[in-house]
Amino acid sequence: MDSACGAGIRAMLTDREQVTFDGLLFPGRRVLYVGEVAERLRVTIQHVIDLIDEGKLNAVNMGGAGRRHYRIPVEEYERFLRSRWTANFPQ
């Protein structure tokens, strides 16, 4: 099931951009692992952690006692994509 955020973004894109954007989504998922996001965006795991630490990508820390085990809600991942996508493809 696609989220409303993903559907709203797809409505703004050309066919060529649509194919690229759809490849970044995780249909049917509710929570993502840092490694999955890093792989999909083709960046390092440390870069995703840095985005979380900088407040640019919201995540939930499931670790305790100083450990970091982040889970990223799909809605937050898609919000992050939308913020970056619209910056690169202004209307």
Short mmCIF file of N, CA, C and O in Angstrom, two decimals:
data_model
loop_
_atom_site.label_atom_id
_atom_site.label_comp_id
_atom_site.label_asym_id
_atom_site.label_seq_id
_atom_site.Cartn_x
_atom_site.Cartn_y
_atom_site.Cartn_z
N MET A 1 0.84 -1.18 0.00
CA MET A 1 0.00 0.00 0.00
C MET A 1 0.89 1.24 0.00
O MET A 1 1.76 1.39 0.83
N ASP A 2 0.66 2.13 -0.92
CA ASP A 2 1.45 3.36 -1.00
C ASP A 2 0.95 4.38 0.01
O ASP A 2 -0.24 4.48 0.26
N SER A 3 1.84 5.18 0.54
CA SER A 3 1.43 6.23 1.46
C SER A 3 0.94 7.44 0.67
O SER A 3 1.23 7.58 -0.52
N ALA A 4 0.25 8.33 1.33
CA ALA A 4 -0.24 9.55 0.67
C ALA A 4 0.91 10.42 0.21
O ALA A 4 0.84 11.06 -0.83
N CYS A 5 1.99 10.44 0.97
CA CYS A 5 3.16 11.24 0.60
C CYS A 5 3.73 10.75 -0.72
O CYS A 5 3.99 11.53 -1.62
N GLY A 6 3.94 9.46 -0.85
CA GLY A 6 4.47 8.90 -2.07
C GLY A 6 3.56 9.16 -3.25
O GLY A 6 4.01 9.50 -4.34
N ALA A 7 2.25 9.05 -3.04
CA ALA A 7 1.29 9.31 -4.12
C ALA A 7 1.31 10.77 -4.52
O ALA A 7 1.23 11.10 -5.71
N GLY A 8 1.45 11.68 -3.57
CA GLY A 8 1.50 13.10 -3.88
C GLY A 8 2.74 13.46 -4.68
O GLY A 8 2.69 14.27 -5.60
N ILE A 9 3.84 12.85 -4.34
CA ILE A 9 5.08 13.12 -5.08
C ILE A 9 4.96 12.60 -6.50
O ILE A 9 5.31 13.28 -7.45
N ARG A 10 4.46 11.39 -6.65
CA ARG A 10 4.34 10.80 -7.98
C ARG A 10 3.47 11.65 -8.89
O ARG A 10 3.72 11.74 -10.09
N ALA A 11 2.47 12.31 -8.35
CA ALA A 11 1.59 13.15 -9.16
C ALA A 11 2.32 14.35 -9.74
O ALA A 11 1.92 14.88 -10.78
N MET A 12 3.42 14.79 -9.13
CA MET A 12 4.17 15.96 -9.58
C MET A 12 5.24 15.62 -10.61
O MET A 12 5.85 16.50 -11.19
N LEU A 13 5.51 14.35 -10.85
CA LEU A 13 6.67 13.96 -11.64
C LEU A 13 6.31 13.63 -13.09
O LEU A 13 5.22 13.18 -13.39
N THR A 14 7.29 13.83 -13.97
CA THR A 14 7.15 13.39 -15.35
C THR A 14 7.31 11.87 -15.38
O THR A 14 7.72 11.26 -14.40
N ASP A 15 7.02 11.24 -16.51
CA ASP A 15 7.15 9.79 -16.61
C ASP A 15 8.58 9.33 -16.33
O ASP A 15 8.79 8.33 -15.65
N ARG A 16 9.56 10.04 -16.85
CA ARG A 16 10.95 9.66 -16.63
C ARG A 16 11.33 9.79 -15.16
O ARG A 16 11.97 8.90 -14.59
N GLU A 17 10.95 10.88 -14.53
CA GLU A 17 11.23 11.07 -13.11
C GLU A 17 10.47 10.04 -12.28
O GLU A 17 10.97 9.56 -11.27
N GLN A 18 9.28 9.67 -12.71
CA GLN A 18 8.44 8.70 -12.01
C GLN A 18 9.16 7.37 -11.86
O GLN A 18 9.19 6.79 -10.79
N VAL A 19 9.75 6.89 -12.94
CA VAL A 19 10.45 5.61 -12.89
C VAL A 19 11.58 5.67 -11.87
O VAL A 19 11.76 4.77 -11.06
N THR A 20 12.35 6.73 -11.87
CA THR A 20 13.45 6.89 -10.94
C THR A 20 12.95 6.97 -9.51
O THR A 20 13.47 6.30 -8.62
N PHE A 21 11.92 7.76 -9.25
CA PHE A 21 11.40 7.93 -7.89
C PHE A 21 10.79 6.62 -7.36
O PHE A 21 11.05 6.23 -6.23
N ASP A 22 10.01 5.94 -8.19
CA ASP A 22 9.40 4.69 -7.74
C ASP A 22 10.44 3.67 -7.31
O ASP A 22 10.20 2.87 -6.42
N GLY A 23 11.60 3.71 -7.91
CA GLY A 23 12.67 2.80 -7.53
C GLY A 23 13.23 3.07 -6.15
O GLY A 23 13.94 2.22 -5.59
N LEU A 24 12.92 4.21 -5.56
CA LEU A 24 13.41 4.56 -4.23
C LEU A 24 12.43 4.17 -3.13
O LEU A 24 12.77 4.22 -1.95
N LEU A 25 11.20 3.77 -3.50
CA LEU A 25 10.17 3.49 -2.51
C LEU A 25 10.24 2.06 -2.00
O LEU A 25 10.89 1.20 -2.59
N PHE A 26 9.56 1.81 -0.90
CA PHE A 26 9.46 0.49 -0.28
C PHE A 26 7.97 0.15 -0.13
O PHE A 26 7.40 0.31 0.95
N PRO A 27 7.30 -0.29 -1.18
CA PRO A 27 5.86 -0.56 -1.11
C PRO A 27 5.54 -1.62 -0.05
O PRO A 27 6.24 -2.63 0.07
N GLY A 28 4.49 -1.37 0.71
CA GLY A 28 4.01 -2.32 1.70
C GLY A 28 4.78 -2.34 3.01
O GLY A 28 4.46 -3.12 3.90
N ARG A 29 5.79 -1.52 3.15
CA ARG A 29 6.60 -1.50 4.37
C ARG A 29 6.16 -0.35 5.27
O ARG A 29 5.70 0.68 4.80
N ARG A 30 6.35 -0.53 6.58
CA ARG A 30 6.02 0.52 7.54
C ARG A 30 7.26 1.08 8.22
O ARG A 30 7.28 2.24 8.61
N VAL A 31 8.30 0.26 8.37
CA VAL A 31 9.52 0.66 9.05
C VAL A 31 10.71 0.13 8.25
O VAL A 31 10.66 -0.96 7.70
N LEU A 32 11.77 0.94 8.20
CA LEU A 32 12.96 0.58 7.43
C LEU A 32 14.19 0.56 8.32
O LEU A 32 14.27 1.28 9.31
N TYR A 33 15.15 -0.27 7.94
CA TYR A 33 16.45 -0.30 8.63
C TYR A 33 17.39 0.69 7.97
O TYR A 33 17.27 0.99 6.78
N VAL A 34 18.36 1.18 8.72
CA VAL A 34 19.33 2.13 8.20
C VAL A 34 20.05 1.56 6.97
O VAL A 34 20.22 2.25 5.97
N GLY A 35 20.44 0.31 7.03
CA GLY A 35 21.14 -0.32 5.91
C GLY A 35 20.30 -0.37 4.65
O GLY A 35 20.83 -0.20 3.54
N GLU A 36 18.99 -0.60 4.80
CA GLU A 36 18.11 -0.62 3.63
C GLU A 36 18.03 0.75 2.97
O GLU A 36 18.08 0.86 1.75
N VAL A 37 17.91 1.78 3.80
CA VAL A 37 17.84 3.14 3.27
C VAL A 37 19.16 3.50 2.59
O VAL A 37 19.16 4.06 1.49
N ALA A 38 20.27 3.16 3.21
CA ALA A 38 21.58 3.45 2.63
C ALA A 38 21.73 2.77 1.27
O ALA A 38 22.17 3.39 0.30
N GLU A 39 21.34 1.52 1.20
CA GLU A 39 21.46 0.78 -0.06
C GLU A 39 20.58 1.38 -1.15
O GLU A 39 21.01 1.57 -2.28
N ARG A 40 19.35 1.71 -0.78
CA ARG A 40 18.41 2.26 -1.78
C ARG A 40 18.87 3.61 -2.29
O ARG A 40 18.72 3.93 -3.46
N LEU A 41 19.44 4.44 -1.40
CA LEU A 41 19.91 5.77 -1.79
C LEU A 41 21.34 5.75 -2.33
O LEU A 41 21.85 6.79 -2.76
N ARG A 42 21.99 4.59 -2.25
CA ARG A 42 23.37 4.43 -2.71
C ARG A 42 24.34 5.35 -1.97
O ARG A 42 25.15 6.06 -2.56
N VAL A 43 24.18 5.35 -0.64
CA VAL A 43 25.08 6.08 0.25
C VAL A 43 25.54 5.12 1.33
O VAL A 43 25.07 3.99 1.42
N THR A 44 26.46 5.56 2.17
CA THR A 44 26.94 4.70 3.25
C THR A 44 25.96 4.71 4.42
O THR A 44 25.16 5.63 4.58
N ILE A 45 26.08 3.67 5.23
CA ILE A 45 25.27 3.61 6.45
C ILE A 45 25.61 4.80 7.34
O ILE A 45 24.71 5.41 7.93
N GLN A 46 26.88 5.16 7.42
CA GLN A 46 27.28 6.31 8.24
C GLN A 46 26.61 7.59 7.75
O GLN A 46 26.23 8.44 8.55
N HIS A 47 26.45 7.75 6.44
CA HIS A 47 25.80 8.95 5.91
C HIS A 47 24.34 9.01 6.38
O HIS A 47 23.86 10.08 6.77
N VAL A 48 23.66 7.88 6.37
CA VAL A 48 22.26 7.85 6.85
C VAL A 48 22.23 8.19 8.34
O VAL A 48 21.38 8.97 8.78
N ILE A 49 23.14 7.64 9.11
CA ILE A 49 23.20 7.95 10.54
C ILE A 49 23.48 9.43 10.75
O ILE A 49 22.88 10.07 11.62
N ASP A 50 24.36 10.00 9.94
CA ASP A 50 24.63 11.44 10.03
C ASP A 50 23.37 12.25 9.73
O ASP A 50 23.10 13.25 10.41
N LEU A 51 22.60 11.85 8.73
CA LEU A 51 21.34 12.54 8.41
C LEU A 51 20.39 12.48 9.60
O LEU A 51 19.71 13.47 9.92
N ILE A 52 20.35 11.34 10.27
CA ILE A 52 19.50 11.20 11.46
C ILE A 52 20.01 12.10 12.58
O ILE A 52 19.24 12.85 13.19
N ASP A 53 21.31 12.07 12.83
CA ASP A 53 21.91 12.89 13.89
C ASP A 53 21.71 14.39 13.64
O ASP A 53 21.55 15.16 14.57
N GLU A 54 21.71 14.79 12.36
CA GLU A 54 21.54 16.20 11.99
C GLU A 54 20.06 16.61 11.98
O GLU A 54 19.76 17.78 11.77
N GLY A 55 19.16 15.66 12.20
CA GLY A 55 17.73 15.97 12.21
C GLY A 55 17.12 16.09 10.83
O GLY A 55 15.99 16.56 10.69
N LYS A 56 17.83 15.67 9.80
CA LYS A 56 17.31 15.75 8.43
C LYS A 56 16.45 14.55 8.07
O LYS A 56 15.62 14.61 7.17
N LEU A 57 16.67 13.44 8.76
CA LEU A 57 15.89 12.21 8.56
C LEU A 57 15.48 11.72 9.94
O LEU A 57 16.34 11.41 10.78
N ASN A 58 14.19 11.68 10.20
CA ASN A 58 13.70 11.27 11.51
C ASN A 58 13.68 9.76 11.63
O ASN A 58 13.32 9.05 10.70
N ALA A 59 14.08 9.27 12.81
CA ALA A 59 14.13 7.84 13.08
C ALA A 59 13.87 7.60 14.56
O ALA A 59 13.97 8.52 15.37
N VAL A 60 13.56 6.36 14.88
CA VAL A 60 13.35 5.94 16.26
C VAL A 60 14.54 5.10 16.67
O VAL A 60 14.92 4.16 15.96
N ASN A 61 15.14 5.43 17.80
CA ASN A 61 16.28 4.66 18.30
C ASN A 61 15.74 3.52 19.16
O ASN A 61 15.19 3.74 20.23
N MET A 62 15.92 2.30 18.69
CA MET A 62 15.44 1.12 19.40
C MET A 62 16.49 0.57 20.36
O MET A 62 16.22 -0.36 21.09
N GLY A 63 17.68 1.14 20.34
CA GLY A 63 18.77 0.68 21.21
C GLY A 63 18.66 1.29 22.59
O GLY A 63 17.93 2.24 22.82
N GLY A 64 19.39 0.75 23.49
CA GLY A 64 19.41 1.27 24.84
C GLY A 64 20.84 1.43 25.33
O GLY A 64 21.77 0.93 24.70
N ALA A 65 21.01 2.11 26.43
CA ALA A 65 22.31 2.29 27.07
C ALA A 65 23.38 2.76 26.09
O ALA A 65 24.45 2.19 25.97
N GLY A 66 23.07 3.82 25.36
CA GLY A 66 24.04 4.41 24.46
C GLY A 66 24.18 3.73 23.11
O GLY A 66 24.99 4.13 22.29
N ARG A 67 23.41 2.69 22.87
CA ARG A 67 23.48 1.99 21.59
C ARG A 67 22.51 2.61 20.60
O ARG A 67 21.45 3.09 20.97
N ARG A 68 22.92 2.60 19.33
CA ARG A 68 22.06 3.18 18.30
C ARG A 68 21.60 2.08 17.35
O ARG A 68 22.40 1.50 16.62
N HIS A 69 20.30 1.79 17.42
CA HIS A 69 19.66 0.84 16.52
C HIS A 69 18.42 1.55 15.98
O HIS A 69 17.35 1.46 16.58
N TYR A 70 18.59 2.26 14.89
CA TYR A 70 17.52 3.10 14.37
C TYR A 70 16.55 2.31 13.49
O TYR A 70 16.95 1.41 12.75
N ARG A 71 15.29 2.72 13.56
CA ARG A 71 14.26 2.28 12.63
C ARG A 71 13.66 3.56 12.05
O ARG A 71 13.37 4.51 12.79
N ILE A 72 13.47 3.57 10.76
CA ILE A 72 13.00 4.76 10.06
C ILE A 72 11.59 4.49 9.56
O ILE A 72 11.39 3.63 8.70
N PRO A 73 10.59 5.21 10.07
CA PRO A 73 9.23 5.04 9.55
C PRO A 73 9.18 5.40 8.06
O PRO A 73 9.83 6.37 7.63
N VAL A 74 8.46 4.63 7.29
CA VAL A 74 8.38 4.87 5.84
C VAL A 74 7.91 6.29 5.55
O VAL A 74 8.41 6.94 4.63
N GLU A 75 6.97 6.81 6.35
CA GLU A 75 6.47 8.17 6.14
C GLU A 75 7.60 9.19 6.26
O GLU A 75 7.65 10.16 5.51
N GLU A 76 8.51 8.97 7.20
CA GLU A 76 9.64 9.89 7.38
C GLU A 76 10.63 9.77 6.23
O GLU A 76 11.18 10.76 5.76
N TYR A 77 10.86 8.56 5.78
CA TYR A 77 11.74 8.34 4.62
C TYR A 77 11.17 9.05 3.39
O TYR A 77 11.90 9.75 2.69
N GLU A 78 9.88 8.90 3.16
CA GLU A 78 9.26 9.55 2.00
C GLU A 78 9.23 11.07 2.14
O GLU A 78 9.39 11.78 1.16
N ARG A 79 9.07 11.56 3.37
CA ARG A 79 9.14 13.01 3.61
C ARG A 79 10.54 13.52 3.26
O ARG A 79 10.69 14.55 2.61
N PHE A 80 11.55 12.78 3.69
CA PHE A 80 12.93 13.13 3.37
C PHE A 80 13.14 13.14 1.85
O PHE A 80 13.71 14.08 1.30
N LEU A 81 12.66 12.11 1.17
CA LEU A 81 12.79 12.06 -0.30
C LEU A 81 12.11 13.26 -0.94
O LEU A 81 12.66 13.88 -1.84
N ARG A 82 10.91 13.56 -0.48
CA ARG A 82 10.16 14.68 -1.07
C ARG A 82 10.92 15.99 -0.89
O ARG A 82 11.01 16.79 -1.81
N SER A 83 11.51 16.18 0.28
CA SER A 83 12.24 17.43 0.53
C SER A 83 13.45 17.54 -0.38
O SER A 83 13.77 18.63 -0.86
N ARG A 84 14.11 16.43 -0.64
CA ARG A 84 15.28 16.44 -1.53
C ARG A 84 14.87 16.48 -2.99
O ARG A 84 15.52 17.12 -3.80
N TRP A 85 13.81 15.77 -3.32
CA TRP A 85 13.35 15.69 -4.72
C TRP A 85 12.88 17.04 -5.21
O TRP A 85 13.24 17.48 -6.31
N THR A 86 12.07 17.73 -4.41
CA THR A 86 11.55 19.03 -4.85
C THR A 86 12.66 20.07 -4.92
O THR A 86 12.57 21.01 -5.70
N ALA A 87 13.73 19.90 -4.13
CA ALA A 87 14.86 20.83 -4.20
C ALA A 87 15.62 20.64 -5.52
O ALA A 87 16.14 21.60 -6.09
N ASN A 88 15.63 19.41 -6.02
CA ASN A 88 16.35 19.11 -7.27
C ASN A 88 15.50 19.27 -8.52
O ASN A 88 16.03 19.40 -9.61
N PHE A 89 14.17 19.20 -8.38
CA PHE A 89 13.27 19.32 -9.50
C PHE A 89 12.22 20.38 -9.18
O PHE A 89 11.06 20.08 -8.93
N PRO A 90 12.62 21.67 -9.15
CA PRO A 90 11.65 22.72 -8.80
C PRO A 90 10.51 22.78 -9.82
O PRO A 90 10.70 22.45 -10.99
N GLN A 91 9.36 23.19 -9.33
CA GLN A 91 8.18 23.26 -10.20
C GLN A 91 8.17 24.55 -10.99
O GLN A 91 8.67 25.54 -10.64
#
